[in-house]
Amino acid sequence: MLENKPVVAELKNILRNQDSHWVGDGFPVRTLFFYEVQGQELSPFLLLDYAGPREFPPTEAKLGVGPHPHRGFETVTIVYSGEVEHRDSSGGGGKIGPGDVQWMTAASGLVHEEFHSRDFASKGGLFEMVQLWVNLPAKDKMVAPRYQGIVSSDIPSVELDGGACSVRVIAGEYRDVKGPAMTYSPVNVLSLQLKENKPVEIEVSEGFTRLLVVLKGQITVNDSDVIDGAQVGLFERTGNTIQLQASTDAVALLLSGQPLDEPVVGYGPFVMNSTLEIHEALNDYKNGKMGQLS
Ligand code: MN
């Protein structure tokens, strides 16, 4: 078998949006990338909200965001600290804590709510999570909703260079280790933990969109550019390897996916392929066709 010669994937841009806003009263987020800003460069990814890290005092209040709809894509919630509870009109639901992932396929439409778990809220503490939106191919936008609750122990990891970097495979694969999440198009979601001052090389798929989301620490990419916490490196689609070196212990997500190459038309919680489909989504939601929470 012919081995692919390693060719460095060049960094194209660093995304540095630091504007923050609240989603409901539970999630103080920075939107690190958004299709309305970066467009097709992100495909198949649409949006990434980084919530926290923030200390919440103990409360009996229900903190979060009440019933709202989604159609046309998937929401992927990754918890680093704290605990999140979710419930949706298709019967999906669960509680996820540190290291756990919720992969919710909204597809044809559902109504859900997202809250700090009662346990976490009553004790208070550090809250930190990521919510990623993954687009669905046009042909799958109207499939039935699906809920995948993935616990930390279901997520395999690959150790690189004697522990210099651990790669947890949430979706897709890395060096033949497959992640548990089922996806509708080729997508790799890797959670990285890098040790200080240990350079590593990470293979990435040629032709895919590649995004390095640095959450904690500071990572030098390809021996030149420095990406800080809450910043995102967007790579060119050519090349098959990325060099990373953390200057302090770092936590990051490496996202890669095959571009869908389809029109993206979004309105709030709906992401479809045309304005007509957005109108249909609004009507269907108004007429109760996305269900309701009992
Ligand atoms: Mn939501």
PDB file of N, CA and C in Angstrom, residues 228-270:
ATOM      1  N   ASP A 228      -4.643  31.157  20.929  1.00  0.00           N
ATOM      2  CA  ASP A 228      -4.944  31.247  22.358  1.00  0.00           C
ATOM      3  C   ASP A 228      -6.274  30.586  22.675  1.00  0.00           C
ATOM      4  N   GLY A 229      -6.572  30.495  23.978  1.00  0.00           N
ATOM      5  CA  GLY A 229      -7.843  29.956  24.432  1.00  0.00           C
ATOM      6  C   GLY A 229      -8.999  30.745  23.852  1.00  0.00           C
ATOM      7  N   ALA A 230     -10.088  30.043  23.531  1.00  0.00           N
ATOM      8  CA  ALA A 230     -11.287  30.642  22.943  1.00  0.00           C
ATOM      9  C   ALA A 230     -11.016  31.254  21.570  1.00  0.00           C
ATOM     10  N   GLN A 231     -10.027  30.700  20.874  1.00  0.00           N
ATOM     11  CA  GLN A 231      -9.783  31.081  19.480  1.00  0.00           C
ATOM     12  C   GLN A 231      -9.792  29.809  18.624  1.00  0.00           C
ATOM     13  N   VAL A 232      -9.989  30.014  17.327  1.00  0.00           N
ATOM     14  CA  VAL A 232     -10.138  28.875  16.419  1.00  0.00           C
ATOM     15  C   VAL A 232      -9.195  29.028  15.222  1.00  0.00           C
ATOM     16  N   GLY A 233      -8.442  27.985  14.949  1.00  0.00           N
ATOM     17  CA  GLY A 233      -7.619  27.966  13.738  1.00  0.00           C
ATOM     18  C   GLY A 233      -8.407  27.295  12.618  1.00  0.00           C
ATOM     19  N   LEU A 234      -8.535  28.027  11.503  1.00  0.00           N
ATOM     20  CA  LEU A 234      -9.189  27.472  10.311  1.00  0.00           C
ATOM     21  C   LEU A 234      -8.091  27.140   9.309  1.00  0.00           C
ATOM     22  N   PHE A 235      -8.050  25.889   8.856  1.00  0.00           N
ATOM     23  CA  PHE A 235      -6.973  25.434   7.988  1.00  0.00           C
ATOM     24  C   PHE A 235      -7.415  25.383   6.533  1.00  0.00           C
ATOM     25  N   GLU A 236      -6.425  25.432   5.638  1.00  0.00           N
ATOM     26  CA  GLU A 236      -6.683  25.171   4.225  1.00  0.00           C
ATOM     27  C   GLU A 236      -7.153  23.724   4.078  1.00  0.00           C
ATOM     28  N   ARG A 237      -7.846  23.421   2.963  1.00  0.00           N
ATOM     29  CA  ARG A 237      -8.351  22.046   2.784  1.00  0.00           C
ATOM     30  C   ARG A 237      -7.322  21.106   2.152  1.00  0.00           C
ATOM     31  N   THR A 238      -6.159  21.653   1.776  1.00  0.00           N
ATOM     32  CA  THR A 238      -5.107  20.782   1.249  1.00  0.00           C
ATOM     33  C   THR A 238      -4.087  20.501   2.356  1.00  0.00           C
ATOM     34  N   GLY A 239      -3.380  19.389   2.208  1.00  0.00           N
ATOM     35  CA  GLY A 239      -2.418  18.989   3.231  1.00  0.00           C
ATOM     36  C   GLY A 239      -3.053  17.953   4.143  1.00  0.00           C
ATOM     37  N   ASN A 240      -2.214  17.118   4.758  1.00  0.00           N
ATOM     38  CA  ASN A 240      -2.760  16.022   5.567  1.00  0.00           C
ATOM     39  C   ASN A 240      -2.148  15.901   6.950  1.00  0.00           C
ATOM     40  N   THR A 241      -1.379  16.908   7.366  1.00  0.00           N
ATOM     41  CA  THR A 241      -0.852  16.848   8.724  1.00  0.00           C
ATOM     42  C   THR A 241      -0.776  18.249   9.324  1.00  0.00           C
ATOM     43  N   ILE A 242      -0.967  18.296  10.638  1.00  0.00           N
ATOM     44  CA  ILE A 242      -0.897  19.559  11.366  1.00  0.00           C
ATOM     45  C   ILE A 242       0.080  19.362  12.521  1.00  0.00           C
ATOM     46  N   GLN A 243       0.981  20.321  12.716  1.00  0.00           N
ATOM     47  CA  GLN A 243       1.897  20.232  13.856  1.00  0.00           C
ATOM     48  C   GLN A 243       1.380  21.120  14.980  1.00  0.00           C
ATOM     49  N   LEU A 244       1.344  20.558  16.173  1.00  0.00           N
ATOM     50  CA  LEU A 244       0.848  21.313  17.326  1.00  0.00           C
ATOM     51  C   LEU A 244       1.867  21.260  18.453  1.00  0.00           C
ATOM     52  N   GLN A 245       2.028  22.401  19.130  1.00  0.00           N
ATOM     53  CA  GLN A 245       2.838  22.413  20.345  1.00  0.00           C
ATOM     54  C   GLN A 245       2.205  23.371  21.350  1.00  0.00           C
ATOM     55  N   ALA A 246       1.863  22.826  22.521  1.00  0.00           N
ATOM     56  CA  ALA A 246       1.225  23.649  23.546  1.00  0.00           C
ATOM     57  C   ALA A 246       2.297  24.307  24.401  1.00  0.00           C
ATOM     58  N   SER A 247       2.141  25.602  24.693  1.00  0.00           N
ATOM     59  CA  SER A 247       3.111  26.255  25.571  1.00  0.00           C
ATOM     60  C   SER A 247       2.713  26.103  27.034  1.00  0.00           C
ATOM     61  N   THR A 248       1.433  25.796  27.283  1.00  0.00           N
ATOM     62  CA  THR A 248       0.988  25.351  28.609  1.00  0.00           C
ATOM     63  C   THR A 248       0.034  24.194  28.323  1.00  0.00           C
ATOM     64  N   ASP A 249      -0.209  23.320  29.288  1.00  0.00           N
ATOM     65  CA  ASP A 249      -1.147  22.216  29.066  1.00  0.00           C
ATOM     66  C   ASP A 249      -2.412  22.779  28.421  1.00  0.00           C
ATOM     67  N   ALA A 250      -2.896  22.098  27.386  1.00  0.00           N
ATOM     68  CA  ALA A 250      -3.979  22.684  26.596  1.00  0.00           C
ATOM     69  C   ALA A 250      -5.094  21.681  26.346  1.00  0.00           C
ATOM     70  N   VAL A 251      -6.283  22.213  26.158  1.00  0.00           N
ATOM     71  CA  VAL A 251      -7.459  21.419  25.800  1.00  0.00           C
ATOM     72  C   VAL A 251      -8.034  22.021  24.520  1.00  0.00           C
ATOM     73  N   ALA A 252      -8.305  21.175  23.544  1.00  0.00           N
ATOM     74  CA  ALA A 252      -8.798  21.679  22.258  1.00  0.00           C
ATOM     75  C   ALA A 252      -9.733  20.667  21.625  1.00  0.00           C
ATOM     76  N   LEU A 253     -10.468  21.120  20.632  1.00  0.00           N
ATOM     77  CA  LEU A 253     -11.249  20.223  19.787  1.00  0.00           C
ATOM     78  C   LEU A 253     -10.699  20.341  18.380  1.00  0.00           C
ATOM     79  N   LEU A 254     -10.489  19.201  17.737  1.00  0.00           N
ATOM     80  CA  LEU A 254     -10.112  19.229  16.330  1.00  0.00           C
ATOM     81  C   LEU A 254     -11.306  18.680  15.545  1.00  0.00           C
ATOM     82  N   LEU A 255     -11.904  19.565  14.758  1.00  0.00           N
ATOM     83  CA  LEU A 255     -13.088  19.199  13.985  1.00  0.00           C
ATOM     84  C   LEU A 255     -12.694  19.082  12.530  1.00  0.00           C
ATOM     85  N   SER A 256     -13.122  18.010  11.878  1.00  0.00           N
ATOM     86  CA  SER A 256     -12.925  17.961  10.433  1.00  0.00           C
ATOM     87  C   SER A 256     -14.122  17.298   9.801  1.00  0.00           C
ATOM     88  N   GLY A 257     -14.440  17.715   8.598  1.00  0.00           N
ATOM     89  CA  GLY A 257     -15.611  17.158   7.940  1.00  0.00           C
ATOM     90  C   GLY A 257     -15.590  17.444   6.451  1.00  0.00           C
ATOM     91  N   GLN A 258     -16.260  16.566   5.725  1.00  0.00           N
ATOM     92  CA  GLN A 258     -16.357  16.737   4.276  1.00  0.00           C
ATOM     93  C   GLN A 258     -17.338  17.881   3.979  1.00  0.00           C
ATOM     94  N   PRO A 259     -16.889  18.895   3.234  1.00  0.00           N
ATOM     95  CA  PRO A 259     -17.807  20.003   2.925  1.00  0.00           C
ATOM     96  C   PRO A 259     -19.047  19.472   2.200  1.00  0.00           C
ATOM     97  N   LEU A 260     -20.224  20.010   2.553  1.00  0.00           N
ATOM     98  CA  LEU A 260     -21.463  19.512   1.938  1.00  0.00           C
ATOM     99  C   LEU A 260     -21.696  20.119   0.561  1.00  0.00           C
ATOM    100  N   ASP A 261     -21.180  21.349   0.358  1.00  0.00           N
ATOM    101  CA  ASP A 261     -21.322  21.969  -0.951  1.00  0.00           C
ATOM    102  C   ASP A 261     -22.797  22.144  -1.351  1.00  0.00           C
ATOM    103  N   GLU A 262     -23.609  22.596  -0.408  1.00  0.00           N
ATOM    104  CA  GLU A 262     -25.038  22.837  -0.650  1.00  0.00           C
ATOM    105  C   GLU A 262     -25.379  24.206  -0.074  1.00  0.00           C
ATOM    106  N   PRO A 263     -26.421  24.862  -0.607  1.00  0.00           N
ATOM    107  CA  PRO A 263     -26.776  26.180  -0.068  1.00  0.00           C
ATOM    108  C   PRO A 263     -27.201  26.078   1.399  1.00  0.00           C
ATOM    109  N   VAL A 264     -26.815  27.096   2.174  1.00  0.00           N
ATOM    110  CA  VAL A 264     -27.176  27.141   3.595  1.00  0.00           C
ATOM    111  C   VAL A 264     -28.062  28.363   3.800  1.00  0.00           C
ATOM    112  N   VAL A 265     -29.318  28.125   4.187  1.00  0.00           N
ATOM    113  CA  VAL A 265     -30.222  29.230   4.496  1.00  0.00           C
ATOM    114  C   VAL A 265     -30.755  28.995   5.899  1.00  0.00           C
ATOM    115  N   GLY A 266     -30.405  29.907   6.801  1.00  0.00           N
ATOM    116  CA  GLY A 266     -30.794  29.717   8.195  1.00  0.00           C
ATOM    117  C   GLY A 266     -31.643  30.848   8.704  1.00  0.00           C
ATOM    118  N   TYR A 267     -32.447  30.534   9.727  1.00  0.00           N
ATOM    119  CA  TYR A 267     -33.200  31.558  10.427  1.00  0.00           C
ATOM    120  C   TYR A 267     -33.332  31.079  11.866  1.00  0.00           C
ATOM    121  N   GLY A 268     -32.603  31.725  12.782  1.00  0.00           N
ATOM    122  CA  GLY A 268     -32.648  31.317  14.187  1.00  0.00           C
ATOM    123  C   GLY A 268     -32.363  29.835  14.352  1.00  0.00           C
ATOM    124  N   PRO A 269     -33.330  29.073  14.875  1.00  0.00           N
ATOM    125  CA  PRO A 269     -33.083  27.669  15.203  1.00  0.00           C
ATOM    126  C   PRO A 269     -33.287  26.713  14.033  1.00  0.00           C
ATOM    127  N   PHE A 270     -33.478  27.265  12.821  1.00  0.00           N
ATOM    128  CA  PHE A 270     -33.706  26.415  11.645  1.00  0.00           C
ATOM    129  C   PHE A 270     -32.581  26.655  10.626  1.00  0.00           C
TER     130      PHE A 270
END
